[in-house]
Amino acid sequence: MYFDEEYELERIIKIQTGTITNITTISCTVQGTILDIGDRGIYQHGHCWSTTWNPTTNNEITNLGSRNSVGTFSSNLTGLSPNTKCSVRAYAVDNAFTAYGNQKNFTTDSVVIPTVTTSAVTTITNNSASSGGNVITTGGGTITARGVCWSTSQNPTELNSNTVDGSGTGSFTSSITGLSGGTIYYV
């Protein structure tokens, strides 16, 4: 038996998961490459990730929309938790199926104690003084408040009297008020 019929095979999407960079405690950047858009085109692409193996589009995703050409793309994964192992794959969707790239794994950074210095206490009066400090590193987290704390006991914490002098890294100045004359305070 001989057949003279020709059959054309349908091209399918081919996609790769790329490098993972800029890993922080809560985010990272992931690359991907579309090697072939297939015969049907791509109406959605991006990355999917989870804390379990082989993430799918049923897990967390970025949606970078449709695509009509091959090439690289990147996604910023956000909302991650510190010191957590995650799996990520590139994906692309046509009107029939979802293609996935190879799985890559990464671990988000751990949060550590920020590096902070305290400035000398100056401009001392009967009921006030000046100080401040410098937040040098964030420790991988977000500095939402900075200031100084003081008490009549050694090693005061934010649970004692304190100032809030902005947020983030950098130098700051603090006005210490409500002091009593003739009393020793620790900053």
mmCIF file of C-alpha atoms in Angstrom:
data_model
loop_
_atom_site.group_PDB
_atom_site.id
_atom_site.type_symbol
_atom_site.label_atom_id
_atom_site.label_comp_id
_atom_site.label_asym_id
_atom_site.label_seq_id
_atom_site.Cartn_x
_atom_site.Cartn_y
_atom_site.Cartn_z
ATOM 1 C CA MET A 1 0.000 0.000 0.000
ATOM 2 C CA TYR A 2 1.161 3.440 -0.887
ATOM 3 C CA PHE A 3 -0.279 6.720 0.225
ATOM 4 C CA ASP A 4 0.139 9.916 -1.712
ATOM 5 C CA GLU A 5 -1.249 12.138 0.990
ATOM 6 C CA GLU A 6 0.987 14.659 2.671
ATOM 7 C CA TYR A 7 0.607 15.607 6.277
ATOM 8 C CA GLU A 8 1.990 18.745 7.772
ATOM 9 C CA LEU A 9 2.897 18.542 11.421
ATOM 10 C CA GLU A 10 1.745 21.361 13.599
ATOM 11 C CA ARG A 11 4.451 23.457 15.237
ATOM 12 C CA ILE A 12 4.089 23.848 18.983
ATOM 13 C CA ILE A 13 5.390 26.444 21.410
ATOM 14 C CA LYS A 14 8.928 25.932 22.649
ATOM 15 C CA ILE A 15 9.976 27.879 25.746
ATOM 16 C CA GLN A 16 12.889 27.953 28.204
ATOM 17 C CA THR A 17 13.213 29.263 31.743
ATOM 18 C CA GLY A 18 16.251 31.535 32.009
ATOM 19 C CA THR A 19 18.465 32.887 34.748
ATOM 20 C CA ILE A 20 17.248 34.130 38.114
ATOM 21 C CA THR A 21 18.824 37.387 39.316
ATOM 22 C CA ASN A 22 18.311 40.193 41.833
ATOM 23 C CA ILE A 23 17.183 37.790 44.558
ATOM 24 C CA THR A 24 16.121 39.636 47.729
ATOM 25 C CA THR A 25 14.098 38.641 50.771
ATOM 26 C CA ILE A 26 10.806 39.289 48.948
ATOM 27 C CA SER A 27 11.473 39.388 45.194
ATOM 28 C CA CYS A 28 13.618 38.338 42.234
ATOM 29 C CA THR A 29 13.871 38.722 38.463
ATOM 30 C CA VAL A 30 13.532 35.718 36.140
ATOM 31 C CA GLN A 31 14.372 35.536 32.440
ATOM 32 C CA GLY A 32 12.672 33.394 29.841
ATOM 33 C CA THR A 33 13.083 32.692 26.133
ATOM 34 C CA ILE A 34 10.453 31.827 23.563
ATOM 35 C CA LEU A 35 12.211 29.643 20.982
ATOM 36 C CA ASP A 36 9.153 28.994 18.768
ATOM 37 C CA ILE A 37 5.707 30.622 18.940
ATOM 38 C CA GLY A 38 4.071 27.610 17.277
ATOM 39 C CA ASP A 39 1.361 27.726 14.610
ATOM 40 C CA ARG A 40 -1.356 29.171 16.846
ATOM 41 C CA GLY A 41 0.539 32.110 18.354
ATOM 42 C CA ILE A 42 0.799 32.996 22.016
ATOM 43 C CA TYR A 43 -1.955 34.869 23.817
ATOM 44 C CA GLN A 44 -0.372 34.795 27.291
ATOM 45 C CA HIS A 45 3.161 34.252 28.593
ATOM 46 C CA GLY A 46 5.212 34.879 31.724
ATOM 47 C CA HIS A 47 6.462 32.888 34.692
ATOM 48 C CA CYS A 48 4.692 30.704 37.247
ATOM 49 C CA TRP A 49 6.115 29.908 40.668
ATOM 50 C CA SER A 50 5.400 28.193 43.950
ATOM 51 C CA THR A 51 7.061 26.670 46.981
ATOM 52 C CA THR A 52 6.358 23.197 45.560
ATOM 53 C CA TRP A 53 7.844 21.388 42.559
ATOM 54 C CA ASN A 54 6.636 21.901 38.984
ATOM 55 C CA PRO A 55 4.611 25.097 39.339
ATOM 56 C CA THR A 56 1.788 25.664 36.855
ATOM 57 C CA THR A 57 -0.459 28.558 35.891
ATOM 58 C CA ASN A 58 -2.692 27.461 38.781
ATOM 59 C CA ASN A 59 0.012 28.830 41.115
ATOM 60 C CA GLU A 60 1.336 32.390 41.286
ATOM 61 C CA ILE A 61 1.986 33.903 37.833
ATOM 62 C CA THR A 62 3.108 36.957 35.964
ATOM 63 C CA ASN A 63 1.023 37.683 32.865
ATOM 64 C CA LEU A 64 3.025 39.493 30.205
ATOM 65 C CA GLY A 65 0.236 39.208 27.644
ATOM 66 C CA SER A 66 0.329 38.019 24.043
ATOM 67 C CA ARG A 67 3.442 37.590 21.930
ATOM 68 C CA ASN A 68 3.968 37.165 18.201
ATOM 69 C CA SER A 69 7.745 36.717 18.003
ATOM 70 C CA VAL A 70 10.525 34.636 19.494
ATOM 71 C CA GLY A 71 12.954 36.194 21.976
ATOM 72 C CA THR A 72 13.670 36.830 25.619
ATOM 73 C CA PHE A 73 11.450 38.282 28.322
ATOM 74 C CA SER A 74 11.690 38.877 32.055
ATOM 75 C CA SER A 75 9.361 38.899 35.037
ATOM 76 C CA ASN A 76 9.680 40.449 38.470
ATOM 77 C CA LEU A 77 8.388 37.997 41.054
ATOM 78 C CA THR A 78 7.144 39.868 44.125
ATOM 79 C CA GLY A 79 5.400 39.044 47.376
ATOM 80 C CA LEU A 80 7.852 36.263 48.201
ATOM 81 C CA SER A 81 8.721 35.302 51.781
ATOM 82 C CA PRO A 82 12.239 35.551 53.251
ATOM 83 C CA ASN A 83 14.445 32.452 53.399
ATOM 84 C CA THR A 84 12.042 30.377 51.279
ATOM 85 C CA LYS A 85 12.869 27.832 48.566
ATOM 86 C CA CYS A 86 10.852 28.490 45.408
ATOM 87 C CA SER A 87 10.463 26.814 42.021
ATOM 88 C CA VAL A 88 9.786 28.776 38.837
ATOM 89 C CA ARG A 89 9.044 27.973 35.191
ATOM 90 C CA ALA A 90 8.455 30.095 32.116
ATOM 91 C CA TYR A 91 5.110 29.430 30.433
ATOM 92 C CA ALA A 92 3.268 30.334 27.241
ATOM 93 C CA VAL A 93 -0.361 29.664 26.345
ATOM 94 C CA ASP A 94 -1.986 29.248 22.924
ATOM 95 C CA ASN A 95 -5.651 28.402 22.324
ATOM 96 C CA ALA A 96 -5.071 24.666 22.900
ATOM 97 C CA PHE A 97 -2.484 24.130 25.608
ATOM 98 C CA THR A 98 0.105 25.610 27.963
ATOM 99 C CA ALA A 99 3.805 25.036 27.327
ATOM 100 C CA TYR A 100 6.247 25.152 30.244
ATOM 101 C CA GLY A 101 9.966 25.733 30.361
ATOM 102 C CA ASN A 102 12.408 23.845 32.522
ATOM 103 C CA GLN A 103 12.090 24.259 36.293
ATOM 104 C CA LYS A 104 14.604 26.444 38.117
ATOM 105 C CA ASN A 105 14.907 26.677 41.903
ATOM 106 C CA PHE A 106 16.084 29.493 44.146
ATOM 107 C CA THR A 107 15.978 30.518 47.792
ATOM 108 C CA THR A 108 15.088 34.047 48.844
ATOM 109 C CA ASP A 109 17.512 35.894 51.091
ATOM 110 C CA SER A 110 17.201 35.756 54.860
ATOM 111 C CA VAL A 111 16.395 38.866 56.836
ATOM 112 C CA VAL A 112 19.251 39.910 59.105
ATOM 113 C CA ILE A 113 19.559 42.711 61.624
ATOM 114 C CA PRO A 114 20.059 46.110 59.953
ATOM 115 C CA THR A 115 23.330 47.955 60.530
ATOM 116 C CA VAL A 116 22.652 51.139 62.515
ATOM 117 C CA THR A 117 24.880 53.640 64.313
ATOM 118 C CA THR A 118 23.798 56.146 66.971
ATOM 119 C CA SER A 119 25.109 59.711 66.929
ATOM 120 C CA ALA A 120 26.515 61.417 70.006
ATOM 121 C CA VAL A 121 24.011 63.233 72.218
ATOM 122 C CA THR A 122 24.407 67.015 71.879
ATOM 123 C CA THR A 123 22.543 70.240 72.664
ATOM 124 C CA ILE A 124 21.608 69.016 76.133
ATOM 125 C CA THR A 125 19.164 71.202 78.111
ATOM 126 C CA ASN A 126 17.084 70.597 81.264
ATOM 127 C CA ASN A 127 14.314 68.875 79.289
ATOM 128 C CA SER A 128 15.696 68.011 75.836
ATOM 129 C CA ALA A 129 18.687 66.873 73.810
ATOM 130 C CA SER A 130 19.634 66.053 70.218
ATOM 131 C CA SER A 131 20.948 62.825 68.767
ATOM 132 C CA GLY A 132 20.239 60.745 65.686
ATOM 133 C CA GLY A 133 21.929 58.032 63.753
ATOM 134 C CA ASN A 134 22.583 56.379 60.450
ATOM 135 C CA VAL A 135 20.877 53.312 58.988
ATOM 136 C CA ILE A 136 23.726 51.845 56.937
ATOM 137 C CA THR A 137 22.134 48.606 55.665
ATOM 138 C CA THR A 138 18.575 47.293 55.684
ATOM 139 C CA GLY A 139 19.492 43.706 56.485
ATOM 140 C CA GLY A 140 17.421 42.638 53.507
ATOM 141 C CA GLY A 141 14.146 43.970 54.874
ATOM 142 C CA THR A 142 12.344 47.279 54.525
ATOM 143 C CA ILE A 143 13.121 49.995 57.068
ATOM 144 C CA THR A 144 9.670 51.397 57.868
ATOM 145 C CA ALA A 145 10.750 53.607 60.781
ATOM 146 C CA ARG A 146 14.007 54.902 62.209
ATOM 147 C CA GLY A 147 14.833 56.990 65.270
ATOM 148 C CA VAL A 148 16.380 56.807 68.728
ATOM 149 C CA CYS A 149 15.043 55.412 71.986
ATOM 150 C CA TRP A 150 15.920 56.403 75.538
ATOM 151 C CA SER A 151 15.340 55.352 79.110
ATOM 152 C CA THR A 152 16.678 55.820 82.632
ATOM 153 C CA SER A 153 17.716 52.128 82.398
ATOM 154 C CA GLN A 154 20.571 50.855 80.256
ATOM 155 C CA ASN A 155 19.948 49.367 76.809
ATOM 156 C CA PRO A 156 16.640 51.039 75.939
ATOM 157 C CA THR A 157 14.450 49.616 73.158
ATOM 158 C CA GLU A 158 11.646 50.949 70.973
ATOM 159 C CA LEU A 159 9.278 49.983 73.818
ATOM 160 C CA ASN A 160 10.745 52.872 75.849
ATOM 161 C CA SER A 161 10.471 56.545 74.896
ATOM 162 C CA ASN A 162 11.424 56.968 71.240
ATOM 163 C CA THR A 163 11.350 59.149 68.175
ATOM 164 C CA VAL A 164 10.335 58.276 64.643
ATOM 165 C CA ASP A 165 12.470 60.198 62.186
ATOM 166 C CA GLY A 166 11.595 58.869 58.772
ATOM 167 C CA SER A 167 12.235 55.536 57.098
ATOM 168 C CA GLY A 168 14.806 53.851 54.878
ATOM 169 C CA THR A 169 18.573 54.075 54.957
ATOM 170 C CA GLY A 170 20.680 57.165 55.601
ATOM 171 C CA SER A 171 21.421 59.662 58.334
ATOM 172 C CA PHE A 172 18.749 61.179 60.534
ATOM 173 C CA THR A 173 18.499 63.691 63.395
ATOM 174 C CA SER A 174 16.345 63.145 66.476
ATOM 175 C CA SER A 175 14.947 65.621 68.994
ATOM 176 C CA ILE A 176 14.734 63.989 72.420
ATOM 177 C CA THR A 177 12.095 65.764 74.523
ATOM 178 C CA GLY A 178 10.249 65.341 77.815
ATOM 179 C CA LEU A 179 13.420 64.829 79.871
ATOM 180 C CA SER A 180 13.736 65.688 83.579
ATOM 181 C CA GLY A 181 16.705 67.788 84.713
ATOM 182 C CA GLY A 182 19.353 66.059 86.846
ATOM 183 C CA THR A 183 18.399 62.577 85.546
ATOM 184 C CA ILE A 184 20.747 60.200 83.719
ATOM 185 C CA TYR A 185 19.312 58.899 80.446
ATOM 186 C CA TYR A 186 20.617 56.148 78.185
ATOM 187 C CA VAL A 187 20.182 56.513 74.402
#
